[in-house]
Structure formats: C-alpha cells, structure tokens
Amino acid sequence: MRLLRLLILSAFGGLASFSLLQIAASHLPSSFIADTVDSLGMLYGAMIFGTGLFAILAAFMNDLWNSPGSRILRTRWIVFLPALIGLVGVLHGYLSMASYYAALPESIAVPHNTVWATVTVGSLFTIAATAIMFTGRHANQDSSSLTNALFSEEAEQ
C-alpha cells in the first residue's frame, strides 16, 4: 500500500475514531479520558488521531513487512508527526490565551491542562509508532556500522 493511500485511509480513520471517541466521552461522567477529549477540540483531535494512525500504520508497513532500507530512512520522520502537531497545539493554545491572562482573576488558575492535552496525546501516538518501528526490526537487519566493520574484519582474518 503506497503512502498516499495510507495517508488518505488514516485521515478518514482518524476523523472517524476521534468523532466516535468524542461521542462516547460526552456520555461519560467527568474523567481523565472525557476531559482530555474535550480539551483537544475537533481540529487538533482529528489531526492528532489521523497522523497518529498514519504513523502507526507506516511503522507497520515499513519495518514489519521487509521494506527496503532506503524506504525506511525516507519515511522515518512520519512517526514524529503526532508529537509535532501536539507541540503546534501547545504553541497555539498559549498564544491564543495570551490576551486573556490579564483578565483572569487571581483565584482562577491558568488552564494548563487544556493546552498540554495536545502534546500528551500526540506523544502517546509517537511512542506507540516508535515502539512498533523498533520492535519490527529483524535479527538480520543490523543497523550498527561498527558491528558490520567488526564482522568484516573477522571474516578477512
């Protein structure tokens, strides 16, 4: 499956999965999951879930099914997309709240948990995709050039 098809599938899957999670969270009492889903918002929620699904599927496609090494190096950055979108969400959250800081009374704390929800969920997707990418390595795929050099010297002697 080519990466463009995988991206389209992930975009629809991320939008659908976040929408279902948002519907389920609206019926739950206040909990960590419900509050986090509400804090993400539809834009960042769909983007993080879409890129998270894309990163996980790309990690499966590139490492578990014996893709050539050059393709793995070209697409390795994909696993960091959800965390990157989470960081953009943090910047967007703090910059959009900057004008409201002065208007907040002393008794009301700044809602940091709302802003940091994007990077938390994005990091969880990135950790999952990175774990899949590294556990998908096969025993015959040795990425250490030092080990390859040592084995080639032993073979020559």
mmCIF file with all atom_site columns, C-alpha atoms in Angstrom:
data_model
loop_
_atom_site.group_PDB
_atom_site.id
_atom_site.type_symbol
_atom_site.label_atom_id
_atom_site.label_alt_id
_atom_site.label_comp_id
_atom_site.label_asym_id
_atom_site.label_entity_id
_atom_site.label_seq_id
_atom_site.pdbx_PDB_ins_code
_atom_site.Cartn_x
_atom_site.Cartn_y
_atom_site.Cartn_z
_atom_site.occupancy
_atom_site.B_iso_or_equiv
_atom_site.pdbx_formal_charge
_atom_site.auth_seq_id
_atom_site.auth_comp_id
_atom_site.auth_asym_id
_atom_site.auth_atom_id
_atom_site.pdbx_PDB_model_num
ATOM 1   C CA . MET A 1 1   ? 0.000   0.000   0.000  1.00 0.00 ? 1   MET A CA 1
ATOM 2   C CA . ARG A 1 2   ? 1.522   3.304   -1.046 1.00 0.00 ? 2   ARG A CA 1
ATOM 3   C CA . LEU A 1 3   ? 1.960   6.118   1.462  1.00 0.00 ? 3   LEU A CA 1
ATOM 4   C CA . LEU A 1 4   ? -0.603  8.374   -0.235 1.00 0.00 ? 4   LEU A CA 1
ATOM 5   C CA . ARG A 1 5   ? -3.309  5.717   0.072  1.00 0.00 ? 5   ARG A CA 1
ATOM 6   C CA . LEU A 1 6   ? -2.203  5.112   3.631  1.00 0.00 ? 6   LEU A CA 1
ATOM 7   C CA . LEU A 1 7   ? -2.449  8.847   4.366  1.00 0.00 ? 7   LEU A CA 1
ATOM 8   C CA . ILE A 1 8   ? -5.985  9.061   2.954  1.00 0.00 ? 8   ILE A CA 1
ATOM 9   C CA . LEU A 1 9   ? -7.055  5.967   4.881  1.00 0.00 ? 9   LEU A CA 1
ATOM 10  C CA . SER A 1 10  ? -5.511  7.386   8.061  1.00 0.00 ? 10  SER A CA 1
ATOM 11  C CA . ALA A 1 11  ? -7.201  10.768  7.619  1.00 0.00 ? 11  ALA A CA 1
ATOM 12  C CA . PHE A 1 12  ? -10.639 9.173   7.378  1.00 0.00 ? 12  PHE A CA 1
ATOM 13  C CA . GLY A 1 13  ? -9.833  6.694   10.141 1.00 0.00 ? 13  GLY A CA 1
ATOM 14  C CA . GLY A 1 14  ? -8.505  9.423   12.457 1.00 0.00 ? 14  GLY A CA 1
ATOM 15  C CA . LEU A 1 15  ? -11.539 11.614  11.892 1.00 0.00 ? 15  LEU A CA 1
ATOM 16  C CA . ALA A 1 16  ? -13.923 8.711   12.445 1.00 0.00 ? 16  ALA A CA 1
ATOM 17  C CA . SER A 1 17  ? -12.124 7.383   15.524 1.00 0.00 ? 17  SER A CA 1
ATOM 18  C CA . PHE A 1 18  ? -11.887 10.794  17.176 1.00 0.00 ? 18  PHE A CA 1
ATOM 19  C CA . SER A 1 19  ? -15.539 11.525  16.393 1.00 0.00 ? 19  SER A CA 1
ATOM 20  C CA . LEU A 1 20  ? -16.612 8.234   17.967 1.00 0.00 ? 20  LEU A CA 1
ATOM 21  C CA . LEU A 1 21  ? -14.388 8.885   20.977 1.00 0.00 ? 21  LEU A CA 1
ATOM 22  C CA . GLN A 1 22  ? -15.858 12.354  21.359 1.00 0.00 ? 22  GLN A CA 1
ATOM 23  C CA . ILE A 1 23  ? -19.412 10.985  21.224 1.00 0.00 ? 23  ILE A CA 1
ATOM 24  C CA . ALA A 1 24  ? -18.544 8.305   23.793 1.00 0.00 ? 24  ALA A CA 1
ATOM 25  C CA . ALA A 1 25  ? -16.792 10.825  26.050 1.00 0.00 ? 25  ALA A CA 1
ATOM 26  C CA . SER A 1 26  ? -19.801 13.150  26.024 1.00 0.00 ? 26  SER A CA 1
ATOM 27  C CA . HIS A 1 27  ? -21.862 10.390  27.626 1.00 0.00 ? 27  HIS A CA 1
ATOM 28  C CA . LEU A 1 28  ? -19.252 9.591   30.284 1.00 0.00 ? 28  LEU A CA 1
ATOM 29  C CA . PRO A 1 29  ? -19.061 11.363  33.595 1.00 0.00 ? 29  PRO A CA 1
ATOM 30  C CA . SER A 1 30  ? -16.120 13.665  34.117 1.00 0.00 ? 30  SER A CA 1
ATOM 31  C CA . SER A 1 31  ? -12.981 11.567  33.898 1.00 0.00 ? 31  SER A CA 1
ATOM 32  C CA . PHE A 1 32  ? -9.450  11.846  32.549 1.00 0.00 ? 32  PHE A CA 1
ATOM 33  C CA . ILE A 1 33  ? -10.443 10.498  29.129 1.00 0.00 ? 33  ILE A CA 1
ATOM 34  C CA . ALA A 1 34  ? -13.542 12.676  28.808 1.00 0.00 ? 34  ALA A CA 1
ATOM 35  C CA . ASP A 1 35  ? -11.682 15.802  29.915 1.00 0.00 ? 35  ASP A CA 1
ATOM 36  C CA . THR A 1 36  ? -8.751  15.108  27.567 1.00 0.00 ? 36  THR A CA 1
ATOM 37  C CA . VAL A 1 37  ? -11.043 14.518  24.587 1.00 0.00 ? 37  VAL A CA 1
ATOM 38  C CA . ASP A 1 38  ? -12.920 17.736  25.364 1.00 0.00 ? 38  ASP A CA 1
ATOM 39  C CA . SER A 1 39  ? -9.636  19.616  25.720 1.00 0.00 ? 39  SER A CA 1
ATOM 40  C CA . LEU A 1 40  ? -8.350  18.539  22.307 1.00 0.00 ? 40  LEU A CA 1
ATOM 41  C CA . GLY A 1 41  ? -11.115 20.066  20.249 1.00 0.00 ? 41  GLY A CA 1
ATOM 42  C CA . MET A 1 42  ? -12.205 18.760  16.885 1.00 0.00 ? 42  MET A CA 1
ATOM 43  C CA . LEU A 1 43  ? -9.372  20.274  14.824 1.00 0.00 ? 43  LEU A CA 1
ATOM 44  C CA . TYR A 1 44  ? -6.426  19.065  16.885 1.00 0.00 ? 44  TYR A CA 1
ATOM 45  C CA . GLY A 1 45  ? -8.170  15.843  17.853 1.00 0.00 ? 45  GLY A CA 1
ATOM 46  C CA . ALA A 1 46  ? -8.780  14.838  14.239 1.00 0.00 ? 46  ALA A CA 1
ATOM 47  C CA . MET A 1 47  ? -5.277  15.909  13.182 1.00 0.00 ? 47  MET A CA 1
ATOM 48  C CA . ILE A 1 48  ? -3.541  14.063  16.020 1.00 0.00 ? 48  ILE A CA 1
ATOM 49  C CA . PHE A 1 49  ? -5.628  10.912  15.632 1.00 0.00 ? 49  PHE A CA 1
ATOM 50  C CA . GLY A 1 50  ? -5.188  10.976  11.838 1.00 0.00 ? 50  GLY A CA 1
ATOM 51  C CA . THR A 1 51  ? -1.419  11.453  11.951 1.00 0.00 ? 51  THR A CA 1
ATOM 52  C CA . GLY A 1 52  ? -1.169  9.013   14.848 1.00 0.00 ? 52  GLY A CA 1
ATOM 53  C CA . LEU A 1 53  ? -2.921  6.335   12.856 1.00 0.00 ? 53  LEU A CA 1
ATOM 54  C CA . PHE A 1 54  ? -0.748  7.217   9.839  1.00 0.00 ? 54  PHE A CA 1
ATOM 55  C CA . ALA A 1 55  ? 2.422   6.944   11.930 1.00 0.00 ? 55  ALA A CA 1
ATOM 56  C CA . ILE A 1 56  ? 1.426   3.588   13.394 1.00 0.00 ? 56  ILE A CA 1
ATOM 57  C CA . LEU A 1 57  ? 0.395   2.139   10.026 1.00 0.00 ? 57  LEU A CA 1
ATOM 58  C CA . ALA A 1 58  ? 3.547   3.487   8.358  1.00 0.00 ? 58  ALA A CA 1
ATOM 59  C CA . ALA A 1 59  ? 5.652   1.883   11.096 1.00 0.00 ? 59  ALA A CA 1
ATOM 60  C CA . PHE A 1 60  ? 3.914   -1.443  10.437 1.00 0.00 ? 60  PHE A CA 1
ATOM 61  C CA . MET A 1 61  ? 4.278   -1.140  6.675  1.00 0.00 ? 61  MET A CA 1
ATOM 62  C CA . ASN A 1 62  ? 7.932   -0.115  6.650  1.00 0.00 ? 62  ASN A CA 1
ATOM 63  C CA . ASP A 1 63  ? 9.506   -2.344  9.270  1.00 0.00 ? 63  ASP A CA 1
ATOM 64  C CA . LEU A 1 64  ? 7.374   -5.414  9.819  1.00 0.00 ? 64  LEU A CA 1
ATOM 65  C CA . TRP A 1 65  ? 6.975   -6.355  6.169  1.00 0.00 ? 65  TRP A CA 1
ATOM 66  C CA . ASN A 1 66  ? 10.603  -6.200  4.991  1.00 0.00 ? 66  ASN A CA 1
ATOM 67  C CA . SER A 1 67  ? 10.648  -2.890  3.138  1.00 0.00 ? 67  SER A CA 1
ATOM 68  C CA . PRO A 1 68  ? 13.970  -1.909  1.582  1.00 0.00 ? 68  PRO A CA 1
ATOM 69  C CA . GLY A 1 69  ? 16.276  0.044   3.858  1.00 0.00 ? 69  GLY A CA 1
ATOM 70  C CA . SER A 1 70  ? 16.230  3.201   1.719  1.00 0.00 ? 70  SER A CA 1
ATOM 71  C CA . ARG A 1 71  ? 12.436  3.492   2.044  1.00 0.00 ? 71  ARG A CA 1
ATOM 72  C CA . ILE A 1 72  ? 12.643  3.164   5.828  1.00 0.00 ? 72  ILE A CA 1
ATOM 73  C CA . LEU A 1 73  ? 15.125  6.040   6.035  1.00 0.00 ? 73  LEU A CA 1
ATOM 74  C CA . ARG A 1 74  ? 12.978  8.209   3.786  1.00 0.00 ? 74  ARG A CA 1
ATOM 75  C CA . THR A 1 75  ? 9.836   7.752   5.880  1.00 0.00 ? 75  THR A CA 1
ATOM 76  C CA . ARG A 1 76  ? 11.212  7.522   9.410  1.00 0.00 ? 76  ARG A CA 1
ATOM 77  C CA . TRP A 1 77  ? 10.148  11.125  10.195 1.00 0.00 ? 77  TRP A CA 1
ATOM 78  C CA . ILE A 1 78  ? 6.477   10.107  9.917  1.00 0.00 ? 78  ILE A CA 1
ATOM 79  C CA . VAL A 1 79  ? 6.474   8.609   13.420 1.00 0.00 ? 79  VAL A CA 1
ATOM 80  C CA . PHE A 1 80  ? 7.128   12.066  14.912 1.00 0.00 ? 80  PHE A CA 1
ATOM 81  C CA . LEU A 1 81  ? 4.176   13.805  13.207 1.00 0.00 ? 81  LEU A CA 1
ATOM 82  C CA . PRO A 1 82  ? 1.661   13.391  16.084 1.00 0.00 ? 82  PRO A CA 1
ATOM 83  C CA . ALA A 1 83  ? 4.076   14.879  18.625 1.00 0.00 ? 83  ALA A CA 1
ATOM 84  C CA . LEU A 1 84  ? 4.892   17.732  16.251 1.00 0.00 ? 84  LEU A CA 1
ATOM 85  C CA . ILE A 1 85  ? 1.194   18.556  15.829 1.00 0.00 ? 85  ILE A CA 1
ATOM 86  C CA . GLY A 1 86  ? 0.866   18.357  19.621 1.00 0.00 ? 86  GLY A CA 1
ATOM 87  C CA . LEU A 1 87  ? 3.651   20.924  20.016 1.00 0.00 ? 87  LEU A CA 1
ATOM 88  C CA . VAL A 1 88  ? 1.955   23.203  17.495 1.00 0.00 ? 88  VAL A CA 1
ATOM 89  C CA . GLY A 1 89  ? -1.218  22.811  19.574 1.00 0.00 ? 89  GLY A CA 1
ATOM 90  C CA . VAL A 1 90  ? 0.630   23.900  22.720 1.00 0.00 ? 90  VAL A CA 1
ATOM 91  C CA . LEU A 1 91  ? 2.015   26.975  20.964 1.00 0.00 ? 91  LEU A CA 1
ATOM 92  C CA . HIS A 1 92  ? -1.394  27.783  19.521 1.00 0.00 ? 92  HIS A CA 1
ATOM 93  C CA . GLY A 1 93  ? -3.056  27.342  22.904 1.00 0.00 ? 93  GLY A CA 1
ATOM 94  C CA . TYR A 1 94  ? -0.693  29.606  24.799 1.00 0.00 ? 94  TYR A CA 1
ATOM 95  C CA . LEU A 1 95  ? -0.605  32.265  22.086 1.00 0.00 ? 95  LEU A CA 1
ATOM 96  C CA . SER A 1 96  ? -4.391  32.346  21.838 1.00 0.00 ? 96  SER A CA 1
ATOM 97  C CA . MET A 1 97  ? -4.731  32.618  25.628 1.00 0.00 ? 97  MET A CA 1
ATOM 98  C CA . ALA A 1 98  ? -2.158  35.425  25.951 1.00 0.00 ? 98  ALA A CA 1
ATOM 99  C CA . SER A 1 99  ? -4.748  38.157  25.692 1.00 0.00 ? 99  SER A CA 1
ATOM 100 C CA . TYR A 1 100 ? -6.884  36.570  28.441 1.00 0.00 ? 100 TYR A CA 1
ATOM 101 C CA . TYR A 1 101 ? -4.158  36.244  31.091 1.00 0.00 ? 101 TYR A CA 1
ATOM 102 C CA . ALA A 1 102 ? -4.604  39.799  32.334 1.00 0.00 ? 102 ALA A CA 1
ATOM 103 C CA . ALA A 1 103 ? -8.390  39.399  32.568 1.00 0.00 ? 103 ALA A CA 1
ATOM 104 C CA . LEU A 1 104 ? -8.230  36.269  34.766 1.00 0.00 ? 104 LEU A CA 1
ATOM 105 C CA . PRO A 1 105 ? -8.870  36.896  38.457 1.00 0.00 ? 105 PRO A CA 1
ATOM 106 C CA . GLU A 1 106 ? -6.211  35.806  40.945 1.00 0.00 ? 106 GLU A CA 1
ATOM 107 C CA . SER A 1 107 ? -8.389  32.934  42.218 1.00 0.00 ? 107 SER A CA 1
ATOM 108 C CA . ILE A 1 108 ? -8.648  31.266  38.782 1.00 0.00 ? 108 ILE A CA 1
ATOM 109 C CA . ALA A 1 109 ? -5.636  29.304  37.622 1.00 0.00 ? 109 ALA A CA 1
ATOM 110 C CA . VAL A 1 110 ? -4.457  29.299  34.024 1.00 0.00 ? 110 VAL A CA 1
ATOM 111 C CA . PRO A 1 111 ? -5.838  26.133  32.343 1.00 0.00 ? 111 PRO A CA 1
ATOM 112 C CA . HIS A 1 112 ? -2.533  24.459  31.501 1.00 0.00 ? 112 HIS A CA 1
ATOM 113 C CA . ASN A 1 113 ? -4.111  21.001  31.280 1.00 0.00 ? 113 ASN A CA 1
ATOM 114 C CA . THR A 1 114 ? -6.244  22.139  28.338 1.00 0.00 ? 114 THR A CA 1
ATOM 115 C CA . VAL A 1 115 ? -3.200  23.393  26.460 1.00 0.00 ? 115 VAL A CA 1
ATOM 116 C CA . TRP A 1 116 ? -0.961  20.404  27.196 1.00 0.00 ? 116 TRP A CA 1
ATOM 117 C CA . ALA A 1 117 ? -3.559  17.799  26.187 1.00 0.00 ? 117 ALA A CA 1
ATOM 118 C CA . THR A 1 118 ? -2.495  18.025  22.541 1.00 0.00 ? 118 THR A CA 1
ATOM 119 C CA . VAL A 1 119 ? 1.153   17.222  23.148 1.00 0.00 ? 119 VAL A CA 1
ATOM 120 C CA . THR A 1 120 ? 0.246   14.465  25.626 1.00 0.00 ? 120 THR A CA 1
ATOM 121 C CA . VAL A 1 121 ? -1.949  12.593  23.166 1.00 0.00 ? 121 VAL A CA 1
ATOM 122 C CA . GLY A 1 122 ? 0.456   13.278  20.286 1.00 0.00 ? 122 GLY A CA 1
ATOM 123 C CA . SER A 1 123 ? 3.355   11.903  22.332 1.00 0.00 ? 123 SER A CA 1
ATOM 124 C CA . LEU A 1 124 ? 1.418   8.730   23.129 1.00 0.00 ? 124 LEU A CA 1
ATOM 125 C CA . PHE A 1 125 ? 0.872   8.090   19.407 1.00 0.00 ? 125 PHE A CA 1
ATOM 126 C CA . THR A 1 126 ? 4.534   8.857   18.694 1.00 0.00 ? 126 THR A CA 1
ATOM 127 C CA . ILE A 1 127 ? 5.722   6.476   21.425 1.00 0.00 ? 127 ILE A CA 1
ATOM 128 C CA . ALA A 1 128 ? 3.480   3.704   20.062 1.00 0.00 ? 128 ALA A CA 1
ATOM 129 C CA . ALA A 1 129 ? 4.677   4.219   16.474 1.00 0.00 ? 129 ALA A CA 1
ATOM 130 C CA . THR A 1 130 ? 8.323   4.373   17.557 1.00 0.00 ? 130 THR A CA 1
ATOM 131 C CA . ALA A 1 131 ? 7.954   1.177   19.579 1.00 0.00 ? 131 ALA A CA 1
ATOM 132 C CA . ILE A 1 132 ? 6.403   -0.576  16.585 1.00 0.00 ? 132 ILE A CA 1
ATOM 133 C CA . MET A 1 133 ? 9.168   0.700   14.346 1.00 0.00 ? 133 MET A CA 1
ATOM 134 C CA . PHE A 1 134 ? 11.960  -0.537  16.635 1.00 0.00 ? 134 PHE A CA 1
ATOM 135 C CA . THR A 1 135 ? 10.358  -3.870  17.528 1.00 0.00 ? 135 THR A CA 1
ATOM 136 C CA . GLY A 1 136 ? 9.739   -4.512  13.843 1.00 0.00 ? 136 GLY A CA 1
ATOM 137 C CA . ARG A 1 137 ? 13.448  -4.799  13.154 1.00 0.00 ? 137 ARG A CA 1
ATOM 138 C CA . HIS A 1 138 ? 14.547  -8.276  12.178 1.00 0.00 ? 138 HIS A CA 1
ATOM 139 C CA . ALA A 1 139 ? 17.580  -10.027 13.548 1.00 0.00 ? 139 ALA A CA 1
ATOM 140 C CA . ASN A 1 140 ? 19.318  -9.977  10.167 1.00 0.00 ? 140 ASN A CA 1
ATOM 141 C CA . GLN A 1 141 ? 18.918  -6.178  9.861  1.00 0.00 ? 141 GLN A CA 1
ATOM 142 C CA . ASP A 1 142 ? 21.883  -4.849  11.784 1.00 0.00 ? 142 ASP A CA 1
ATOM 143 C CA . SER A 1 143 ? 21.967  -1.048  11.763 1.00 0.00 ? 143 SER A CA 1
ATOM 144 C CA . SER A 1 144 ? 25.308  -0.682  13.523 1.00 0.00 ? 144 SER A CA 1
ATOM 145 C CA . SER A 1 145 ? 28.151  0.104   11.149 1.00 0.00 ? 145 SER A CA 1
ATOM 146 C CA . LEU A 1 146 ? 30.690  -0.678  13.896 1.00 0.00 ? 146 LEU A CA 1
ATOM 147 C CA . THR A 1 147 ? 29.295  -4.199  14.217 1.00 0.00 ? 147 THR A CA 1
ATOM 148 C CA . ASN A 1 148 ? 29.395  -4.633  10.436 1.00 0.00 ? 148 ASN A CA 1
ATOM 149 C CA . ALA A 1 149 ? 33.023  -3.456  10.378 1.00 0.00 ? 149 ALA A CA 1
ATOM 150 C CA . LEU A 1 150 ? 33.977  -5.898  13.158 1.00 0.00 ? 150 LEU A CA 1
ATOM 151 C CA . PHE A 1 151 ? 32.333  -8.819  11.404 1.00 0.00 ? 151 PHE A CA 1
ATOM 152 C CA . SER A 1 152 ? 34.008  -7.973  8.096  1.00 0.00 ? 152 SER A CA 1
ATOM 153 C CA . GLU A 1 153 ? 37.440  -7.815  9.798  1.00 0.00 ? 153 GLU A CA 1
ATOM 154 C CA . GLU A 1 154 ? 36.866  -11.216 11.435 1.00 0.00 ? 154 GLU A CA 1
ATOM 155 C CA . ALA A 1 155 ? 35.839  -12.718 8.106  1.00 0.00 ? 155 ALA A CA 1
ATOM 156 C CA . GLU A 1 156 ? 39.004  -11.392 6.442  1.00 0.00 ? 156 GLU A CA 1
ATOM 157 C CA . GLN A 1 157 ? 41.277  -12.959 9.109  1.00 0.00 ? 157 GLN A CA 1
#
